[in-house]
Structures are given as C-alpha cells and as structure tokens.
JSON list of C-alpha atoms in Angstrom, two decimals:
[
{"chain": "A", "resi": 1, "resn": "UNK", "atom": "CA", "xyz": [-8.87, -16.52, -7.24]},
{"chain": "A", "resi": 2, "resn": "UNK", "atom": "CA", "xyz": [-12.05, -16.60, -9.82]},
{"chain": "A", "resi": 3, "resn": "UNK", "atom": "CA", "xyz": [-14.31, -16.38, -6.82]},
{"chain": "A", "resi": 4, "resn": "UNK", "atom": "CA", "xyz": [-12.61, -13.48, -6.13]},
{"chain": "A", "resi": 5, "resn": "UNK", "atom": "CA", "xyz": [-12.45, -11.97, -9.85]},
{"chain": "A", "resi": 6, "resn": "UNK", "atom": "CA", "xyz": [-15.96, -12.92, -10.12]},
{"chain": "A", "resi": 7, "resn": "UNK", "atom": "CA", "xyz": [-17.29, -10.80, -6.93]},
{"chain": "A", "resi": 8, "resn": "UNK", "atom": "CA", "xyz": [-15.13, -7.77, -8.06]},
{"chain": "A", "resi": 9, "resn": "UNK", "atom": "CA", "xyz": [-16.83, -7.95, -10.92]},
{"chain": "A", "resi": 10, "resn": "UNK", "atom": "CA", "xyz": [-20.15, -8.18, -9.95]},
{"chain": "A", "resi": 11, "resn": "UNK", "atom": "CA", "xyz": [-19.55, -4.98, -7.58]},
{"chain": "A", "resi": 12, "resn": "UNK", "atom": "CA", "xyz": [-18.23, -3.23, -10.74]},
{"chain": "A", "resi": 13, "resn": "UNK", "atom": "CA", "xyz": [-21.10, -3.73, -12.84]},
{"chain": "A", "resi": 14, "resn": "UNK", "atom": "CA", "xyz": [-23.14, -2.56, -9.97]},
{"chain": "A", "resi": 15, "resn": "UNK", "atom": "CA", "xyz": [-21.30, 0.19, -9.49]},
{"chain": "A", "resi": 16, "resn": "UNK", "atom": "CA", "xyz": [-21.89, 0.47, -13.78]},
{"chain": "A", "resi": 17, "resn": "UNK", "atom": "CA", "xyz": [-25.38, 0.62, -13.59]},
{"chain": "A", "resi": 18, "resn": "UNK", "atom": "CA", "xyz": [-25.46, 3.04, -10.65]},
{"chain": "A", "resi": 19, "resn": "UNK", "atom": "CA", "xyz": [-23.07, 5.04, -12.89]},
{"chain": "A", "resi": 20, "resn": "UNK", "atom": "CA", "xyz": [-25.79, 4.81, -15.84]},
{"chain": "A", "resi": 21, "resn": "UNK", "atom": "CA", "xyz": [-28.82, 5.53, -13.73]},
{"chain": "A", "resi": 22, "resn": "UNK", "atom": "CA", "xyz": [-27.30, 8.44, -12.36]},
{"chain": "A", "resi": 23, "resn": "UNK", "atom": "CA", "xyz": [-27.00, 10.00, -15.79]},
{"chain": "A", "resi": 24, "resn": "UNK", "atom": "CA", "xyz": [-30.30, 8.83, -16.78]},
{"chain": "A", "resi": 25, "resn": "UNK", "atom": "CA", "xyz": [-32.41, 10.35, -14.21]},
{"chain": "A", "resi": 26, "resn": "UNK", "atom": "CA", "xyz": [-30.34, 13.62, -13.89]},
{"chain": "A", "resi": 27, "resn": "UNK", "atom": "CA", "xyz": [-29.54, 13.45, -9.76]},
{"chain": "A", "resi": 28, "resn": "UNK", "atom": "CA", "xyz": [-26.90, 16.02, -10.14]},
{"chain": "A", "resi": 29, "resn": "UNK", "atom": "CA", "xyz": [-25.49, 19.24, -12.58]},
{"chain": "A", "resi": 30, "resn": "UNK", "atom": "CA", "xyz": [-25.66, 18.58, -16.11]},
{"chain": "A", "resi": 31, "resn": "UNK", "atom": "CA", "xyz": [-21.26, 18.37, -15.93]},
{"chain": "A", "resi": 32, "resn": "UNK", "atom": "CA", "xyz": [-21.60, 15.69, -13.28]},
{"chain": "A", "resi": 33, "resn": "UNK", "atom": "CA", "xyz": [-23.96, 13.59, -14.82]},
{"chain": "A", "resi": 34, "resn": "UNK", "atom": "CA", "xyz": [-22.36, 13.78, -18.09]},
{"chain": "A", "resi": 35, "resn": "UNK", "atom": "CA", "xyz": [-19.20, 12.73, -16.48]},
{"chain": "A", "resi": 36, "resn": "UNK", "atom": "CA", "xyz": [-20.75, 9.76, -14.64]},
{"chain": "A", "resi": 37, "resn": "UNK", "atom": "CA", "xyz": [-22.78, 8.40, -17.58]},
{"chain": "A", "resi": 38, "resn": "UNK", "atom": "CA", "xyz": [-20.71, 9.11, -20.63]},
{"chain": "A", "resi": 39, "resn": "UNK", "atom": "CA", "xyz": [-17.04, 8.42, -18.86]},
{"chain": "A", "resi": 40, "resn": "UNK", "atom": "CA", "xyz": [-16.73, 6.85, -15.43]},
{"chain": "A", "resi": 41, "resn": "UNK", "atom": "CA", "xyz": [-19.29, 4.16, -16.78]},
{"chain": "A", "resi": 42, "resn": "UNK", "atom": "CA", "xyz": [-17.20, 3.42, -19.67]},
{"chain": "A", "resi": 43, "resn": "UNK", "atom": "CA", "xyz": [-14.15, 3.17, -17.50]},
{"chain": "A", "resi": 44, "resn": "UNK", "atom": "CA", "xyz": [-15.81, 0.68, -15.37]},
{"chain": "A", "resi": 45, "resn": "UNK", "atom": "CA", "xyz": [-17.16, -1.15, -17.72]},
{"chain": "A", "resi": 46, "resn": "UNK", "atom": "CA", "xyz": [-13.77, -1.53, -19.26]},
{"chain": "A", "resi": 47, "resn": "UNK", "atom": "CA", "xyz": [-12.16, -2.64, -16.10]},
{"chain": "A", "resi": 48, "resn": "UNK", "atom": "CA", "xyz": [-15.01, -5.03, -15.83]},
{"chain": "A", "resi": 49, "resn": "UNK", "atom": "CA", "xyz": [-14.11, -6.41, -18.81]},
{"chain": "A", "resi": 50, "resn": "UNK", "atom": "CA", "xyz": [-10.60, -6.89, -17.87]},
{"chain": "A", "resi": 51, "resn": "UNK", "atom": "CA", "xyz": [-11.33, -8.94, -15.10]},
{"chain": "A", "resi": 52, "resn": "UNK", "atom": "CA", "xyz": [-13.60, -10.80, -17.25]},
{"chain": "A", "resi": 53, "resn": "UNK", "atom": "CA", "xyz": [-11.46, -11.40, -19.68]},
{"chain": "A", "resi": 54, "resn": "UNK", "atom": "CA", "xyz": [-8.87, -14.48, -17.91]},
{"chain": "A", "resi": 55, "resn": "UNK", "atom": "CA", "xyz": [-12.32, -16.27, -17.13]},
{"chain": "A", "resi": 56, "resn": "UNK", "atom": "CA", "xyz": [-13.37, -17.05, -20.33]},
{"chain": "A", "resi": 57, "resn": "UNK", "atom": "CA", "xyz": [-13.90, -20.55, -21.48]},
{"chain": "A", "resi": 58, "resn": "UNK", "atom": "CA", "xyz": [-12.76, -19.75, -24.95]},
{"chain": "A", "resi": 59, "resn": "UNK", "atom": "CA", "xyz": [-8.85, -18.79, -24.66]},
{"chain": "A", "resi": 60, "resn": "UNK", "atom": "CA", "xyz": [-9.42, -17.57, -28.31]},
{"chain": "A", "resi": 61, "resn": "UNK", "atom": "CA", "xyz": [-11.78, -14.78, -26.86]},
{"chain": "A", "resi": 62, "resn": "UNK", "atom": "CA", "xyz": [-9.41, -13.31, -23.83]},
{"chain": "A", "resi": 63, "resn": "UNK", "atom": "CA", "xyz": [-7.65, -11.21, -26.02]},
{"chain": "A", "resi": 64, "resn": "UNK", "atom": "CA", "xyz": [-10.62, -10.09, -28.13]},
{"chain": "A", "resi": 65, "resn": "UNK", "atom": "CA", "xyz": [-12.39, -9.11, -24.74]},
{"chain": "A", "resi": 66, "resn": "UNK", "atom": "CA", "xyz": [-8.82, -7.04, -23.37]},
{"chain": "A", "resi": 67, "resn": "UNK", "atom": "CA", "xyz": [-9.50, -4.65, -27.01]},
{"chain": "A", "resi": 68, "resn": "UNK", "atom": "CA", "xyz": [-13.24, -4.33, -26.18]},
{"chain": "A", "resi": 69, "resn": "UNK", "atom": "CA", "xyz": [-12.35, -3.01, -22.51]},
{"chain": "A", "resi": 70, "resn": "UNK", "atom": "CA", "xyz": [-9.60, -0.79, -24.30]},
{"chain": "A", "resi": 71, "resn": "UNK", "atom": "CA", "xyz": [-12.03, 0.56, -26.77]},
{"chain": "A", "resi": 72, "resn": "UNK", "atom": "CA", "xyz": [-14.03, 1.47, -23.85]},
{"chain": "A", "resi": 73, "resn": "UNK", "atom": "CA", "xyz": [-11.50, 2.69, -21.55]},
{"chain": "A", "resi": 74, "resn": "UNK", "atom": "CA", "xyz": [-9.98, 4.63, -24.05]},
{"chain": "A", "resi": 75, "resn": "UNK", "atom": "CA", "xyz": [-13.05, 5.60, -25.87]},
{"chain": "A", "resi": 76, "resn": "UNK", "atom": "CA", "xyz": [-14.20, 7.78, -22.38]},
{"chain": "A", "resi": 77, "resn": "UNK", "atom": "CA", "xyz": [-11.23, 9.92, -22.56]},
{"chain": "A", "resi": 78, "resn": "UNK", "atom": "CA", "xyz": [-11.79, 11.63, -26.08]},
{"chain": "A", "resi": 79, "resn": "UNK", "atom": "CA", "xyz": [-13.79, 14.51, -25.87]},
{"chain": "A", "resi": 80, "resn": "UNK", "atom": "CA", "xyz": [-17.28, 13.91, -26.21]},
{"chain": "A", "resi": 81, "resn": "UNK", "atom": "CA", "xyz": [-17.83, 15.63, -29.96]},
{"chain": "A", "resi": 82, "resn": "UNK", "atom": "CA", "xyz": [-15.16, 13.71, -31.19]},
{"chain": "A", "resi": 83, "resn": "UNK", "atom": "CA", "xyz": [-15.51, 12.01, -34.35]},
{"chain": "A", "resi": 84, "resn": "UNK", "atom": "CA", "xyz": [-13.78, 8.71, -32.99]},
{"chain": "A", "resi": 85, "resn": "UNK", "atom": "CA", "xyz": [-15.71, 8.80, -29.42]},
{"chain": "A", "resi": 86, "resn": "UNK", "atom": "CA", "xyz": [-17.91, 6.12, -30.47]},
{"chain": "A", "resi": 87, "resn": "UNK", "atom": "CA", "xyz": [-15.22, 3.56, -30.32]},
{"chain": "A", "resi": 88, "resn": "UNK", "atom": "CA", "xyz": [-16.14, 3.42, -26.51]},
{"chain": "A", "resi": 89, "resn": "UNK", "atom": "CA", "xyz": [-19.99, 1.53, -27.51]},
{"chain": "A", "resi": 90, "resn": "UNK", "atom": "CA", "xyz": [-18.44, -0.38, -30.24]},
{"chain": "A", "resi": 91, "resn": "UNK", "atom": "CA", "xyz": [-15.92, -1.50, -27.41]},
{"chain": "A", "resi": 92, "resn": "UNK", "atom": "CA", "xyz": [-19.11, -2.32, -24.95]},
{"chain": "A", "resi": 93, "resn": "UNK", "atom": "CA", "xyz": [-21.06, -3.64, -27.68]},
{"chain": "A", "resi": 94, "resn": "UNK", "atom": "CA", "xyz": [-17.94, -6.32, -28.32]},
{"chain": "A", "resi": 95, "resn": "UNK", "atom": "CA", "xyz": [-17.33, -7.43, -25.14]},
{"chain": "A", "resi": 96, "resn": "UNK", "atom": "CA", "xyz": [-21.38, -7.84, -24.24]},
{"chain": "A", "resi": 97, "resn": "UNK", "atom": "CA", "xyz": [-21.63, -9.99, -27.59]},
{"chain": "A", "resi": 98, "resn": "UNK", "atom": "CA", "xyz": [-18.06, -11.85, -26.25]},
{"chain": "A", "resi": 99, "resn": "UNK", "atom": "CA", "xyz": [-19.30, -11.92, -23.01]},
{"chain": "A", "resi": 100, "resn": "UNK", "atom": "CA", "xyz": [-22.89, -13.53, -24.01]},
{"chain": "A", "resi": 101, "resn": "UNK", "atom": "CA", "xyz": [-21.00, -16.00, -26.06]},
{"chain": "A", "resi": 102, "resn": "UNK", "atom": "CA", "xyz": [-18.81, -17.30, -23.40]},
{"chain": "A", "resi": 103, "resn": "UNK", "atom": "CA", "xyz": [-22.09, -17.77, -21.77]},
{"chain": "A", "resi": 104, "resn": "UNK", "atom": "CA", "xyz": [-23.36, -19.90, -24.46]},
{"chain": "A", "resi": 105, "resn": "UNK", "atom": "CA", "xyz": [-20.39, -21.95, -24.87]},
{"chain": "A", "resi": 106, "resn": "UNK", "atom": "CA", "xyz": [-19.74, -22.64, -21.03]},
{"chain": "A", "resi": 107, "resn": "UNK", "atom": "CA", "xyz": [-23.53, -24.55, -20.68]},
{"chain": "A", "resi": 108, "resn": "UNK", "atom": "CA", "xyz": [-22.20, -27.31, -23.96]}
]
C-alpha cells in the first residue's frame, strides 16, 4: 500500500507542475490558465498532500500536513481577490516545510 500511495503521488505532483507550467508560459486563454495555475494546482497539491500525509515518519506531523492540504484545497475555491485567498500558499508553504522535515528526520 505505500508503494502504491507513493506512485500516486509522484503522478500528482507531475501532474502539479504541468498544472504550474501551463499557467506560467500562457498555452491557453487568460480564464484557462488562471484556472489551471491558481486552482486546479492548488487542488492537487492538496490531494498530494493527503496522500502524503499517513507516510510520515513523525505521527505528530500527519495531522499538521491534513490542515496544510485543507488550506490549499480550500484556499483554490475563494475567489481570487479575496482577502483570505492566500491561505491556499500558506497551506503549500506548510506542508513543503512538513514535508522537507519528514525528509530530514527519516535519514537519522
């Protein structure tokens, strides 16, 4: 089963960075790209996290890394001129730092 969680998640944060690119280098309308960059990659990123999440080494840091992926999640539905619509970077920002620290403590 983590072999498994661990290739879905590597195709999600694939299919992330696609998202990202896309909206970086403009391939489609304005709407579309927008839509792509500043939701659907949130979403993703947020379900990446969720899968992440029950593969941490530090059980103190699963449920930490289930609020980042809800801040992100969550955070890509507002509407972008929201006041509040930042929540979805603070949520990636969170679970990259959680994320990285896992990595740390899995090497010790």
């Amino acid at each position: 089963m983590r072999h498994n969680l661990q290739t879905a998640q590597g195709i999600i944060s694939v299919l992330a960075i696609v998202c990202l690119a896309i909206g970086w280098f403009n391939i489609f309308s304005p709407e579309v790209n927008n839509i792509l960059s500043r939701r659907v990659f949130y979403i993703i990123v947020g379900v990446s996290f969720i899968l992440q999440a029950p593969l941490l080494v530090n059980k103190k840091l699963v449920y930490p890394m289930y609020a980042a992926a809800g801040l992100c999640i969550i955070g890509a539905f507002l509407p972008y001129e929201s006041k509040i619509a930042g929540i979805k970077t603070l949520g990636l920002l969170a679970g990259v730092i959680l994320s990285l620290s896992n990595r740390s403590n899995f090497r010790q």
